[in-house]
Amino acid sequence: MGTTSTLLRACYVKGARLARTASVKTGLLGRLDRSYHAKPRGVLAHWRTLYAIHDVDDLVNLDIPWWTYGAIDAVEERLESLKGSARVFEFGSGASTVWLGRRSAEVFSVEHDGSFADVMRRVLEEADLVDSVNLIEVRPTTTPDPRVLSGRPGEDELDFAGYADAVAQVGGQFDVICVDGRARVACALASLDYLAPGGVLVWDDSQRPRYSDGIRRTKLKVKRFRGFAPSLPYPRETALLTHR
């Protein structure tokens, strides 16, 4: 099943790339860009995002994170209520890092992949966010007896204990904590002492069965936002967890 899903995803990404190239030549991309900026939650706007699959630069240009639309709107409302003063921690960097950085006073984003961390350093510099966004690179260690598993096939000897502990190393209270990288259960549980009163823990892909027990173990109030997300042609889910 995993191999089939990976193959289908690769085919979709390749197809989106080819479609984007064709849309540039026909002028369709320009029309979709205008539709996106005029009505960001419209059908044509979502169609535009389909060309941005696994393209951090394009998602940054669209100024949108890779969560479900309902969750994006709820988090944005929370950030707006803090009037730019929010302190944010993020497990797993990407377009969301820039989106959060543009709306917060301080962002700490931990990334496990060295190559993608290099990409994000460039992206953050181009977005003029290097002073307010702190990119933390914490690679997993290889060991036959890992303490914190990533939860992904083929990574059984990678230990993400240091990655999950990054929130404790930074310390302090966070208004928003995003769990969207490896070892999500461990990262969420490690974050509980650092979620500020009134804070929001964003758990992406919360529909996955392997996360259900971890979500329950947080003992936080859960609000699930199921629906479409940027760059994907099918629905998924992002959950927002808050103190009871």
PDB file of C-alpha atoms in Angstrom:
ATOM      1  CA  MET A   1       0.000   0.000   0.000  1.00  0.00           C
ATOM      2  CA  GLY A   2       2.814   2.388   0.902  1.00  0.00           C
ATOM      3  CA  THR A   3       4.594   1.762  -2.415  1.00  0.00           C
ATOM      4  CA  THR A   4       1.354   2.297  -4.347  1.00  0.00           C
ATOM      5  CA  SER A   5       0.662   5.576  -2.522  1.00  0.00           C
ATOM      6  CA  THR A   6       4.184   6.808  -3.195  1.00  0.00           C
ATOM      7  CA  LEU A   7       3.874   5.956  -6.895  1.00  0.00           C
ATOM      8  CA  LEU A   8       0.495   7.677  -7.197  1.00  0.00           C
ATOM      9  CA  ARG A   9       1.824  10.755  -5.425  1.00  0.00           C
ATOM     10  CA  ALA A  10       4.842  10.906  -7.743  1.00  0.00           C
ATOM     11  CA  CYS A  11       2.576  10.633 -10.784  1.00  0.00           C
ATOM     12  CA  TYR A  12       0.340  13.404  -9.469  1.00  0.00           C
ATOM     13  CA  VAL A  13       3.287  15.719  -8.807  1.00  0.00           C
ATOM     14  CA  LYS A  14       4.695  15.069 -12.283  1.00  0.00           C
ATOM     15  CA  GLY A  15       1.284  15.662 -13.850  1.00  0.00           C
ATOM     16  CA  ALA A  16       0.866  18.935 -11.948  1.00  0.00           C
ATOM     17  CA  ARG A  17       4.275  20.107 -13.174  1.00  0.00           C
ATOM     18  CA  LEU A  18       3.374  19.338 -16.790  1.00  0.00           C
ATOM     19  CA  ALA A  19      -0.008  21.035 -16.421  1.00  0.00           C
ATOM     20  CA  ARG A  20       1.632  24.118 -14.957  1.00  0.00           C
ATOM     21  CA  THR A  21       4.039  24.357 -17.910  1.00  0.00           C
ATOM     22  CA  ALA A  22       1.135  24.111 -20.330  1.00  0.00           C
ATOM     23  CA  SER A  23      -0.879  26.712 -18.392  1.00  0.00           C
ATOM     24  CA  VAL A  24       1.994  29.187 -18.598  1.00  0.00           C
ATOM     25  CA  LYS A  25       2.134  28.825 -22.384  1.00  0.00           C
ATOM     26  CA  THR A  26      -1.622  29.275 -22.775  1.00  0.00           C
ATOM     27  CA  GLY A  27      -1.913  32.161 -20.321  1.00  0.00           C
ATOM     28  CA  LEU A  28      -4.164  30.131 -18.024  1.00  0.00           C
ATOM     29  CA  LEU A  29      -1.792  30.451 -15.077  1.00  0.00           C
ATOM     30  CA  GLY A  30      -2.011  34.234 -15.170  1.00  0.00           C
ATOM     31  CA  ARG A  31      -5.812  34.088 -15.128  1.00  0.00           C
ATOM     32  CA  LEU A  32      -5.773  31.645 -12.240  1.00  0.00           C
ATOM     33  CA  ASP A  33      -3.358  33.888 -10.331  1.00  0.00           C
ATOM     34  CA  ARG A  34      -5.777  36.791 -10.673  1.00  0.00           C
ATOM     35  CA  SER A  35      -8.667  34.604  -9.530  1.00  0.00           C
ATOM     36  CA  TYR A  36      -6.650  33.420  -6.559  1.00  0.00           C
ATOM     37  CA  HIS A  37      -5.858  36.927  -5.325  1.00  0.00           C
ATOM     38  CA  ALA A  38      -9.416  38.138  -5.980  1.00  0.00           C
ATOM     39  CA  LYS A  39     -11.112  35.222  -4.204  1.00  0.00           C
ATOM     40  CA  PRO A  40      -8.601  33.031  -2.277  1.00  0.00           C
ATOM     41  CA  ARG A  41     -11.223  30.486  -1.223  1.00  0.00           C
ATOM     42  CA  GLY A  42     -12.901  30.065  -4.623  1.00  0.00           C
ATOM     43  CA  VAL A  43     -12.846  26.992  -6.858  1.00  0.00           C
ATOM     44  CA  LEU A  44     -10.469  28.630  -9.329  1.00  0.00           C
ATOM     45  CA  ALA A  45      -8.192  29.671  -6.476  1.00  0.00           C
ATOM     46  CA  HIS A  46      -7.953  26.073  -5.314  1.00  0.00           C
ATOM     47  CA  TRP A  47      -7.294  24.986  -8.887  1.00  0.00           C
ATOM     48  CA  ARG A  48      -4.374  27.429  -8.926  1.00  0.00           C
ATOM     49  CA  THR A  49      -2.872  25.834  -5.814  1.00  0.00           C
ATOM     50  CA  LEU A  50      -2.868  22.394  -7.464  1.00  0.00           C
ATOM     51  CA  TYR A  51       0.132  23.549  -9.500  1.00  0.00           C
ATOM     52  CA  ALA A  52       2.054  24.210  -6.265  1.00  0.00           C
ATOM     53  CA  ILE A  53       2.263  20.625  -5.023  1.00  0.00           C
ATOM     54  CA  HIS A  54       5.637  20.093  -3.293  1.00  0.00           C
ATOM     55  CA  ASP A  55       6.765  23.531  -4.473  1.00  0.00           C
ATOM     56  CA  VAL A  56       7.642  25.630  -1.439  1.00  0.00           C
ATOM     57  CA  ASP A  57       8.479  28.703  -3.515  1.00  0.00           C
ATOM     58  CA  ASP A  58       5.091  28.706  -5.236  1.00  0.00           C
ATOM     59  CA  LEU A  59       3.205  28.164  -1.961  1.00  0.00           C
ATOM     60  CA  VAL A  60       5.187  31.034  -0.433  1.00  0.00           C
ATOM     61  CA  ASN A  61       4.225  33.239  -3.382  1.00  0.00           C
ATOM     62  CA  LEU A  62       0.603  32.287  -2.805  1.00  0.00           C
ATOM     63  CA  ASP A  63       1.118  33.043   0.909  1.00  0.00           C
ATOM     64  CA  ILE A  64      -0.567  29.911   2.191  1.00  0.00           C
ATOM     65  CA  PRO A  65       0.412  27.003   4.467  1.00  0.00           C
ATOM     66  CA  TRP A  66      -0.289  23.367   3.665  1.00  0.00           C
ATOM     67  CA  TRP A  67      -3.202  22.809   6.074  1.00  0.00           C
ATOM     68  CA  THR A  68      -6.914  22.522   5.387  1.00  0.00           C
ATOM     69  CA  TYR A  69      -8.547  25.832   4.538  1.00  0.00           C
ATOM     70  CA  GLY A  70     -10.736  25.840   7.642  1.00  0.00           C
ATOM     71  CA  ALA A  71      -7.716  25.377   9.891  1.00  0.00           C
ATOM     72  CA  ILE A  72      -5.812  28.114   8.045  1.00  0.00           C
ATOM     73  CA  ASP A  73      -8.645  30.582   8.626  1.00  0.00           C
ATOM     74  CA  ALA A  74      -8.946  29.635  12.314  1.00  0.00           C
ATOM     75  CA  VAL A  75      -5.198  30.034  12.959  1.00  0.00           C
ATOM     76  CA  GLU A  76      -5.125  33.320  11.074  1.00  0.00           C
ATOM     77  CA  GLU A  77      -7.985  34.609  13.216  1.00  0.00           C
ATOM     78  CA  ARG A  78      -6.017  33.660  16.341  1.00  0.00           C
ATOM     79  CA  LEU A  79      -2.865  35.396  15.086  1.00  0.00           C
ATOM     80  CA  GLU A  80      -4.821  38.507  14.142  1.00  0.00           C
ATOM     81  CA  SER A  81      -6.247  38.680  17.669  1.00  0.00           C
ATOM     82  CA  LEU A  82      -2.661  38.884  18.981  1.00  0.00           C
ATOM     83  CA  LYS A  83      -1.908  41.820  16.656  1.00  0.00           C
ATOM     84  CA  GLY A  84       1.451  40.519  15.461  1.00  0.00           C
ATOM     85  CA  SER A  85       2.805  39.616  18.913  1.00  0.00           C
ATOM     86  CA  ALA A  86       2.493  35.830  18.614  1.00  0.00           C
ATOM     87  CA  ARG A  87       5.343  33.514  19.570  1.00  0.00           C
ATOM     88  CA  VAL A  88       5.272  30.338  17.457  1.00  0.00           C
ATOM     89  CA  PHE A  89       7.027  26.964  17.426  1.00  0.00           C
ATOM     90  CA  GLU A  90       6.852  24.659  14.415  1.00  0.00           C
ATOM     91  CA  PHE A  91       7.891  21.037  13.871  1.00  0.00           C
ATOM     92  CA  GLY A  92       8.576  20.689  10.142  1.00  0.00           C
ATOM     93  CA  SER A  93       9.401  23.756   8.088  1.00  0.00           C
ATOM     94  CA  GLY A  94       7.974  24.835   4.731  1.00  0.00           C
ATOM     95  CA  ALA A  95       5.639  27.428   3.270  1.00  0.00           C
ATOM     96  CA  SER A  96       3.884  27.568   6.650  1.00  0.00           C
ATOM     97  CA  THR A  97       7.119  28.896   8.175  1.00  0.00           C
ATOM     98  CA  VAL A  98       6.982  31.983   5.968  1.00  0.00           C
ATOM     99  CA  TRP A  99       3.203  32.343   6.406  1.00  0.00           C
ATOM    100  CA  LEU A 100       3.599  32.261  10.198  1.00  0.00           C
ATOM    101  CA  GLY A 101       6.632  34.552  10.085  1.00  0.00           C
ATOM    102  CA  ARG A 102       4.653  37.212   8.229  1.00  0.00           C
ATOM    103  CA  ARG A 103       1.994  37.198  10.957  1.00  0.00           C
ATOM    104  CA  SER A 104       3.983  36.675  14.160  1.00  0.00           C
ATOM    105  CA  ALA A 105       6.637  38.370  16.248  1.00  0.00           C
ATOM    106  CA  GLU A 106       8.860  35.306  16.580  1.00  0.00           C
ATOM    107  CA  VAL A 107       8.902  31.850  14.985  1.00  0.00           C
ATOM    108  CA  PHE A 108      11.093  28.850  15.806  1.00  0.00           C
ATOM    109  CA  SER A 109      10.968  26.120  13.157  1.00  0.00           C
ATOM    110  CA  VAL A 110      12.798  22.811  13.561  1.00  0.00           C
ATOM    111  CA  GLU A 111      13.733  20.840  10.434  1.00  0.00           C
ATOM    112  CA  HIS A 112      15.222  17.337  10.307  1.00  0.00           C
ATOM    113  CA  ASP A 113      16.263  17.250   6.630  1.00  0.00           C
ATOM    114  CA  GLY A 114      19.571  19.001   5.966  1.00  0.00           C
ATOM    115  CA  SER A 115      18.943  19.540   2.255  1.00  0.00           C
ATOM    116  CA  PHE A 116      15.531  21.057   2.835  1.00  0.00           C
ATOM    117  CA  ALA A 117      16.922  23.189   5.665  1.00  0.00           C
ATOM    118  CA  ASP A 118      19.271  24.713   3.086  1.00  0.00           C
ATOM    119  CA  VAL A 119      16.277  25.442   0.841  1.00  0.00           C
ATOM    120  CA  MET A 120      14.432  27.070   3.725  1.00  0.00           C
ATOM    121  CA  ARG A 121      17.388  29.284   4.611  1.00  0.00           C
ATOM    122  CA  ARG A 122      17.253  30.668   1.080  1.00  0.00           C
ATOM    123  CA  VAL A 123      13.462  31.020   1.192  1.00  0.00           C
ATOM    124  CA  LEU A 124      13.558  32.868   4.519  1.00  0.00           C
ATOM    125  CA  GLU A 125      16.275  35.205   3.289  1.00  0.00           C
ATOM    126  CA  GLU A 126      14.301  36.010   0.140  1.00  0.00           C
ATOM    127  CA  ALA A 127      11.214  36.642   2.296  1.00  0.00           C
ATOM    128  CA  ASP A 128      13.254  38.981   4.539  1.00  0.00           C
ATOM    129  CA  LEU A 129      12.399  36.937   7.636  1.00  0.00           C
ATOM    130  CA  VAL A 130      15.834  35.887   8.909  1.00  0.00           C
ATOM    131  CA  ASP A 131      15.566  38.251  11.885  1.00  0.00           C
ATOM    132  CA  SER A 132      12.233  36.953  13.162  1.00  0.00           C
ATOM    133  CA  VAL A 133      12.244  33.294  12.061  1.00  0.00           C
ATOM    134  CA  ASN A 134      14.741  30.967  13.698  1.00  0.00           C
ATOM    135  CA  LEU A 135      15.381  27.833  11.624  1.00  0.00           C
ATOM    136  CA  ILE A 136      16.720  25.014  13.793  1.00  0.00           C
ATOM    137  CA  GLU A 137      18.255  22.019  12.036  1.00  0.00           C
ATOM    138  CA  VAL A 138      18.143  18.837  14.125  1.00  0.00           C
ATOM    139  CA  ARG A 139      18.982  15.707  12.176  1.00  0.00           C
ATOM    140  CA  PRO A 140      18.010  12.287  13.532  1.00  0.00           C
ATOM    141  CA  THR A 141      20.675   9.975  14.846  1.00  0.00           C
ATOM    142  CA  THR A 142      21.101   6.409  13.604  1.00  0.00           C
ATOM    143  CA  THR A 143      20.835   3.717  16.254  1.00  0.00           C
ATOM    144  CA  PRO A 144      19.474   0.143  16.449  1.00  0.00           C
ATOM    145  CA  ASP A 145      17.407   1.174  19.489  1.00  0.00           C
ATOM    146  CA  PRO A 146      15.829   4.597  18.831  1.00  0.00           C
ATOM    147  CA  ARG A 147      13.901   6.277  21.642  1.00  0.00           C
ATOM    148  CA  VAL A 148      11.627   8.310  19.329  1.00  0.00           C
ATOM    149  CA  LEU A 149      10.599   6.820  15.988  1.00  0.00           C
ATOM    150  CA  SER A 150       9.526   8.961  13.045  1.00  0.00           C
ATOM    151  CA  GLY A 151       6.470   6.822  12.308  1.00  0.00           C
ATOM    152  CA  ARG A 152       7.408   6.456   8.643  1.00  0.00           C
ATOM    153  CA  PRO A 153       8.369   3.207   6.866  1.00  0.00           C
ATOM    154  CA  GLY A 154      12.091   2.747   6.286  1.00  0.00           C
ATOM    155  CA  GLU A 155      13.151   4.929   9.229  1.00  0.00           C
ATOM    156  CA  ASP A 156      13.160   2.263  11.942  1.00  0.00           C
ATOM    157  CA  GLU A 157      16.745   3.005  13.004  1.00  0.00           C
ATOM    158  CA  LEU A 158      16.447   6.794  13.067  1.00  0.00           C
ATOM    159  CA  ASP A 159      16.057   8.422  16.475  1.00  0.00           C
ATOM    160  CA  PHE A 160      14.120  11.703  16.539  1.00  0.00           C
ATOM    161  CA  ALA A 161      14.500  12.282  20.280  1.00  0.00           C
ATOM    162  CA  GLY A 162      16.569  15.441  19.766  1.00  0.00           C
ATOM    163  CA  TYR A 163      14.083  16.713  17.193  1.00  0.00           C
ATOM    164  CA  ALA A 164      11.122  16.271  19.541  1.00  0.00           C
ATOM    165  CA  ASP A 165      13.087  17.869  22.392  1.00  0.00           C
ATOM    166  CA  ALA A 166      13.784  21.043  20.392  1.00  0.00           C
ATOM    167  CA  VAL A 167      10.739  22.783  21.845  1.00  0.00           C
ATOM    168  CA  ALA A 168      12.119  22.262  25.352  1.00  0.00           C
ATOM    169  CA  GLN A 169      15.534  23.507  24.294  1.00  0.00           C
ATOM    170  CA  VAL A 170      13.989  26.771  23.061  1.00  0.00           C
ATOM    171  CA  GLY A 171      11.638  26.963  26.038  1.00  0.00           C
ATOM    172  CA  GLY A 172       9.070  29.542  27.044  1.00  0.00           C
ATOM    173  CA  GLN A 173       5.402  29.751  26.144  1.00  0.00           C
ATOM    174  CA  PHE A 174       4.081  29.618  22.582  1.00  0.00           C
ATOM    175  CA  ASP A 175       0.801  30.987  21.283  1.00  0.00           C
ATOM    176  CA  VAL A 176       0.834  28.549  18.354  1.00  0.00           C
ATOM    177  CA  ILE A 177       2.637  25.216  18.104  1.00  0.00           C
ATOM    178  CA  CYS A 178       2.517  23.379  14.757  1.00  0.00           C
ATOM    179  CA  VAL A 179       3.059  19.624  14.568  1.00  0.00           C
ATOM    180  CA  ASP A 180       3.639  18.881  10.890  1.00  0.00           C
ATOM    181  CA  GLY A 181       6.911  16.961  10.636  1.00  0.00           C
ATOM    182  CA  ARG A 182       8.309  13.656  11.835  1.00  0.00           C
ATOM    183  CA  ALA A 183       7.418  11.865  15.113  1.00  0.00           C
ATOM    184  CA  ARG A 184       4.231  13.886  15.534  1.00  0.00           C
ATOM    185  CA  VAL A 185       2.916  12.119  18.622  1.00  0.00           C
ATOM    186  CA  ALA A 186       6.197  12.573  20.488  1.00  0.00           C
ATOM    187  CA  CYS A 187       6.446  16.198  19.345  1.00  0.00           C
ATOM    188  CA  ALA A 188       2.900  17.012  20.443  1.00  0.00           C
ATOM    189  CA  LEU A 189       3.361  15.432  23.857  1.00  0.00           C
ATOM    190  CA  ALA A 190       6.695  17.222  24.308  1.00  0.00           C
ATOM    191  CA  SER A 191       4.941  20.525  23.539  1.00  0.00           C
ATOM    192  CA  LEU A 192       2.209  20.396  26.158  1.00  0.00           C
ATOM    193  CA  ASP A 193       4.149  22.264  28.861  1.00  0.00           C
ATOM    194  CA  TYR A 194       4.975  25.033  26.394  1.00  0.00           C
ATOM    195  CA  LEU A 195       1.512  25.784  25.006  1.00  0.00           C
ATOM    196  CA  ALA A 196       0.444  29.154  26.376  1.00  0.00           C
ATOM    197  CA  PRO A 197      -2.988  29.667  27.966  1.00  0.00           C
ATOM    198  CA  GLY A 198      -5.331  30.271  25.053  1.00  0.00           C
ATOM    199  CA  GLY A 199      -2.730  28.799  22.718  1.00  0.00           C
ATOM    200  CA  VAL A 200      -3.388  26.531  19.738  1.00  0.00           C
ATOM    201  CA  LEU A 201      -1.619  23.309  18.796  1.00  0.00           C
ATOM    202  CA  VAL A 202      -1.992  22.671  15.053  1.00  0.00           C
ATOM    203  CA  TRP A 203      -1.850  18.946  14.222  1.00  0.00           C
ATOM    204  CA  ASP A 204      -1.789  18.355  10.489  1.00  0.00           C
ATOM    205  CA  ASP A 205      -2.994  15.127   8.841  1.00  0.00           C
ATOM    206  CA  SER A 206      -4.922  14.351  12.014  1.00  0.00           C
ATOM    207  CA  GLN A 207      -7.114  11.915  10.050  1.00  0.00           C
ATOM    208  CA  ARG A 208      -4.323   9.325  10.033  1.00  0.00           C
ATOM    209  CA  PRO A 209      -5.206   6.374  12.320  1.00  0.00           C
ATOM    210  CA  ARG A 210      -1.691   6.248  13.805  1.00  0.00           C
ATOM    211  CA  TYR A 211      -2.245   9.678  15.390  1.00  0.00           C
ATOM    212  CA  SER A 212      -5.589   8.970  17.088  1.00  0.00           C
ATOM    213  CA  ASP A 213      -4.141   7.650  20.332  1.00  0.00           C
ATOM    214  CA  GLY A 214      -1.582  10.457  20.516  1.00  0.00           C
ATOM    215  CA  ILE A 215      -4.273  13.105  20.064  1.00  0.00           C
ATOM    216  CA  ARG A 216      -6.283  11.502  22.866  1.00  0.00           C
ATOM    217  CA  ARG A 217      -3.212  11.395  25.140  1.00  0.00           C
ATOM    218  CA  THR A 218      -2.737  15.160  24.945  1.00  0.00           C
ATOM    219  CA  LYS A 219      -6.040  15.550  26.856  1.00  0.00           C
ATOM    220  CA  LEU A 220      -6.585  18.785  24.942  1.00  0.00           C
ATOM    221  CA  LYS A 221      -9.862  19.902  23.400  1.00  0.00           C
ATOM    222  CA  VAL A 222      -9.891  18.924  19.720  1.00  0.00           C
ATOM    223  CA  LYS A 223     -11.560  20.742  16.835  1.00  0.00           C
ATOM    224  CA  ARG A 224     -11.190  18.981  13.511  1.00  0.00           C
ATOM    225  CA  PHE A 225     -11.169  20.826  10.181  1.00  0.00           C
ATOM    226  CA  ARG A 226     -11.791  18.348   7.397  1.00  0.00           C
ATOM    227  CA  GLY A 227     -11.850  19.505   3.811  1.00  0.00           C
ATOM    228  CA  PHE A 228      -9.592  20.507   0.969  1.00  0.00           C
ATOM    229  CA  ALA A 229      -6.080  21.815   1.451  1.00  0.00           C
ATOM    230  CA  PRO A 230      -3.903  23.825  -0.958  1.00  0.00           C
ATOM    231  CA  SER A 231      -2.266  21.795  -3.759  1.00  0.00           C
ATOM    232  CA  LEU A 232      -4.268  18.605  -3.095  1.00  0.00           C
ATOM    233  CA  PRO A 233      -7.205  17.303  -5.180  1.00  0.00           C
ATOM    234  CA  TYR A 234      -8.731  15.339  -2.277  1.00  0.00           C
ATOM    235  CA  PRO A 235      -9.865  16.229   1.265  1.00  0.00           C
ATOM    236  CA  ARG A 236      -7.815  15.665   4.413  1.00  0.00           C
ATOM    237  CA  GLU A 237      -7.858  16.969   7.973  1.00  0.00           C
ATOM    238  CA  THR A 238      -6.051  19.404  10.238  1.00  0.00           C
ATOM    239  CA  ALA A 239      -6.965  19.514  13.923  1.00  0.00           C
ATOM    240  CA  LEU A 240      -6.605  22.438  16.310  1.00  0.00           C
ATOM    241  CA  LEU A 241      -6.020  21.435  19.931  1.00  0.00           C
ATOM    242  CA  THR A 242      -6.564  23.838  22.824  1.00  0.00           C
ATOM    243  CA  HIS A 243      -6.610  23.743  26.627  1.00  0.00           C
ATOM    244  CA  ARG A 244      -9.938  22.693  28.095  1.00  0.00           C
TER     245      ARG A 244
END
